[in-house]
PDB file of C-alpha atoms in Angstrom:
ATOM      1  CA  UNK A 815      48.757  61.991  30.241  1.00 54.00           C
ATOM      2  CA  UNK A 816      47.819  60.600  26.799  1.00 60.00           C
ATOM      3  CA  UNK A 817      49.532  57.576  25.735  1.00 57.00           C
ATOM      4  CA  UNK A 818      52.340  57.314  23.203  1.00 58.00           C
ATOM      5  CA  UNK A 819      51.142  54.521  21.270  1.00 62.00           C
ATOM      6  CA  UNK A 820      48.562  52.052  21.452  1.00 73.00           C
ATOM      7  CA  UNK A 821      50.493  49.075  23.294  1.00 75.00           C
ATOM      8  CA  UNK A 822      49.646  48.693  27.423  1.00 77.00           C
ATOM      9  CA  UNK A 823      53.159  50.390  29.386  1.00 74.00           C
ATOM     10  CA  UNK A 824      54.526  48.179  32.585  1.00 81.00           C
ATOM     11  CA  UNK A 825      57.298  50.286  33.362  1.00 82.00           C
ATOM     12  CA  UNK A 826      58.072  54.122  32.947  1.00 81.00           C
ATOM     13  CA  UNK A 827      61.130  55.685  34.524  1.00 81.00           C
ATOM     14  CA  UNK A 828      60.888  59.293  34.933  1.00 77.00           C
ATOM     15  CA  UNK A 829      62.135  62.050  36.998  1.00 74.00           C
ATOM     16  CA  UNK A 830      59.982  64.211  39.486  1.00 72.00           C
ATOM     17  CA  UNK A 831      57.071  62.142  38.782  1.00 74.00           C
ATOM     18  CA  UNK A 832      53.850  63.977  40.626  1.00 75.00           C
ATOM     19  CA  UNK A 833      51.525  61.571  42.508  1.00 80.00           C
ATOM     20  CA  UNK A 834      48.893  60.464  40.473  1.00 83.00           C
ATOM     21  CA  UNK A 835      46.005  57.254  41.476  1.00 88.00           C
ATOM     22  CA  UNK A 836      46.234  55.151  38.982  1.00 85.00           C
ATOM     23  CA  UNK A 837      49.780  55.118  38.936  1.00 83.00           C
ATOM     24  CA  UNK A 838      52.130  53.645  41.671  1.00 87.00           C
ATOM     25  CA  UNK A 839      55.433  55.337  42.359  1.00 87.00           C
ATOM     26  CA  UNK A 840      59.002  53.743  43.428  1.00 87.00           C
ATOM     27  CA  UNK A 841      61.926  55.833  44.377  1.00 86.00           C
ATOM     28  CA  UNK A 842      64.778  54.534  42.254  1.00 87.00           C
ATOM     29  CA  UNK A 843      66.937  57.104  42.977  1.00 86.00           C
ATOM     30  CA  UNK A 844      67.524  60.723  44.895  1.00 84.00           C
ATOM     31  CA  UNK A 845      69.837  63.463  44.243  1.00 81.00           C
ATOM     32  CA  UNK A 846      71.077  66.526  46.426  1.00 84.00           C
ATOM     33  CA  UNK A 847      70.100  69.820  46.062  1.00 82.00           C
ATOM     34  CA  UNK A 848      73.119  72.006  45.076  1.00 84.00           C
ATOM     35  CA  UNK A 849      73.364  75.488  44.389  1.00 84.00           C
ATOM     36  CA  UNK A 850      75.262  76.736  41.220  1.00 84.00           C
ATOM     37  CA  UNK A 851      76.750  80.158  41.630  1.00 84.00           C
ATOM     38  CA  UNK A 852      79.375  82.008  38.972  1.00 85.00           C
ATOM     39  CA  UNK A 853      83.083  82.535  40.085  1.00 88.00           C
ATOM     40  CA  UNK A 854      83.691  85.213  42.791  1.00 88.00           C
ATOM     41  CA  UNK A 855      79.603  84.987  44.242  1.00 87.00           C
ATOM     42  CA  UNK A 856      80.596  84.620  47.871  1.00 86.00           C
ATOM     43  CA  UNK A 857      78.706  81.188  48.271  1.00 84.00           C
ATOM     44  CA  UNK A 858      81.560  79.765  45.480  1.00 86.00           C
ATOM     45  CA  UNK A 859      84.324  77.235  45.990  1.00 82.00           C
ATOM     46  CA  UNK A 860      82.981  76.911  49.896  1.00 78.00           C
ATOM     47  CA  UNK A 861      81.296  73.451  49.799  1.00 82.00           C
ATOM     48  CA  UNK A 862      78.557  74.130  51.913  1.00 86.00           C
ATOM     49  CA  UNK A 863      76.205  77.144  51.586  1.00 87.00           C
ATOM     50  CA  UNK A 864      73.673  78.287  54.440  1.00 88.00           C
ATOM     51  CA  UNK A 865      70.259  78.786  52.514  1.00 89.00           C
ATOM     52  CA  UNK A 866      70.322  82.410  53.883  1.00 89.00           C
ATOM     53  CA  UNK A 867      73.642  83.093  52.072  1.00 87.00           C
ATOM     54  CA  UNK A 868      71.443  83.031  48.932  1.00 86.00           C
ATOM     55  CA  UNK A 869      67.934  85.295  49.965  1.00 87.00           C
ATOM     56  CA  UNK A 870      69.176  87.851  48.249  1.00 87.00           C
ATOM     57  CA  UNK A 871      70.067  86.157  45.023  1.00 88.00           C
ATOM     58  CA  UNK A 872      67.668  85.575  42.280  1.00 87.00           C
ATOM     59  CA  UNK A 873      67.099  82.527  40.354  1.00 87.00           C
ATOM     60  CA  UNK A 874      67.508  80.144  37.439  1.00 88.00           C
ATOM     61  CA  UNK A 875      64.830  78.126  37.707  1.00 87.00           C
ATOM     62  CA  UNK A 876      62.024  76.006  35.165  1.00 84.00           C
ATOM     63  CA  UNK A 877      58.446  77.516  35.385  1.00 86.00           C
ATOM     64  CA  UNK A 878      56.337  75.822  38.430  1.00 85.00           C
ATOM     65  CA  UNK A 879      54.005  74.803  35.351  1.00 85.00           C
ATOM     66  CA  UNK A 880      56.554  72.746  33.980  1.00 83.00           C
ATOM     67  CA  UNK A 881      56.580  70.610  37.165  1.00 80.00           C
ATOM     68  CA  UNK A 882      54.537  71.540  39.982  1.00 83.00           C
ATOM     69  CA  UNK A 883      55.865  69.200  42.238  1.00 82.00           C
ATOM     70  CA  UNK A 884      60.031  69.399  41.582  1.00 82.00           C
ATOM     71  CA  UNK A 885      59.494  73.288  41.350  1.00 86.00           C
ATOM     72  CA  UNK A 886      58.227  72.995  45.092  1.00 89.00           C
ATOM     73  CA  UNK A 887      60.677  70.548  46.171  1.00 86.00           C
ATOM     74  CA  UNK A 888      63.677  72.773  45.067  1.00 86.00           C
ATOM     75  CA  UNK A 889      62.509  75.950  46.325  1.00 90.00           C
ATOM     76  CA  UNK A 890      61.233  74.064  50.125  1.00 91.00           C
ATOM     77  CA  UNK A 891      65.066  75.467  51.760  1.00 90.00           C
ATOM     78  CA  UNK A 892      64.286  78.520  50.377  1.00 91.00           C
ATOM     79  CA  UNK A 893      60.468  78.989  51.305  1.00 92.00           C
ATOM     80  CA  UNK A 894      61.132  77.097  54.892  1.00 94.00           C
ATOM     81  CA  UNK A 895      64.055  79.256  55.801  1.00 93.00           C
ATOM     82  CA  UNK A 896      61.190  82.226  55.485  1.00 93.00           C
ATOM     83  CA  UNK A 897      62.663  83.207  51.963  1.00 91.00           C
ATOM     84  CA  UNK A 898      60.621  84.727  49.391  1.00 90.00           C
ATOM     85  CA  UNK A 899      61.681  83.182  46.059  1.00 88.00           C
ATOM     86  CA  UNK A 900      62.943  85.089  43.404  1.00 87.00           C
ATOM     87  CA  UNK A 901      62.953  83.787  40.321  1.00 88.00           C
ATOM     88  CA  UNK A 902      64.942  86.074  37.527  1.00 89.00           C
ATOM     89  CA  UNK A 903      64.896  83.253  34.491  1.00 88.00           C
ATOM     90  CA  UNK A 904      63.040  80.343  33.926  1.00 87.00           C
ATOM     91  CA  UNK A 905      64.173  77.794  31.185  1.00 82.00           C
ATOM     92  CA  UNK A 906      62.640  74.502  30.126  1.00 73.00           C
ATOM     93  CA  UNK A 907      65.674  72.474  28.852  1.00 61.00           C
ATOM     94  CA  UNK A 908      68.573  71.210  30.930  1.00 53.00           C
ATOM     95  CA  UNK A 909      70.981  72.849  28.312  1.00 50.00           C
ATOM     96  CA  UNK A 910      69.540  76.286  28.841  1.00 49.00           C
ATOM     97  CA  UNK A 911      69.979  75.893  32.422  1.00 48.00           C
ATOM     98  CA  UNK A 912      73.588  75.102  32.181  1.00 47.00           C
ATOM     99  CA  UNK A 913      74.003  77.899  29.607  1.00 46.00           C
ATOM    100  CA  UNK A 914      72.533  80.369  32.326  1.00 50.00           C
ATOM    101  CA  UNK A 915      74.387  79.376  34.872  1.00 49.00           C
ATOM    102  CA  UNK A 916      77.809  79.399  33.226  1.00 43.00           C
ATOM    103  CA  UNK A 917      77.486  82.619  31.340  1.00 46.00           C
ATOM    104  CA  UNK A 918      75.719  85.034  34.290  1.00 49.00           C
TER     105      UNK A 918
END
């Protein structure tokens, strides 16, 4: 990681942060993994979703290069449930991933 400017950091707050030694780590915050599906997918409107429901259905996702780390941790249901993961689109900005999921 090369620094931003010249001045020592004390504090960085980021999100999905990968493990790194000369760095120490504190959880500030954790979110649940939810599953974003268009009107009329079977899995909508019912709350709660059984990771099988979605094996067949591919994926919106950000490349595993862009975050080693938060790629694995939000494909683990899939991959643990014995599902091979499918990924149809890969994006690198939150506002393409909203776009993708609200137009199909």
């Amino acid at each position: 990681m090369a620094p931003s400017s010249t001045r020592p950091v004390d504090v960085g707050i980021v999100r999905d942060a990968e493990r790194r030694d000369d760095m120490d780590l504190c959880l500030l915050a954790s979110e649940r993994l939810v599953a974003v599906a268009p009107t009329g997918h079977p899995a909508a409107g019912s709350g709660r979703v059984a990771v099988r429901a979605l094996a067949a259905d591919p994926l919106i996702l950000f490349p595993r290069s862009a975050g080693s780390e938060a790629f694995d941790l939000n494909t683990k249901p899939l991959r643990n449930a014995g599902i091979d993961v499918n990924v149809a689109q890969e994006f690198l900005a939150a506002s393409e991933s909203r776009t993708g999921a609200v137009g199909g």
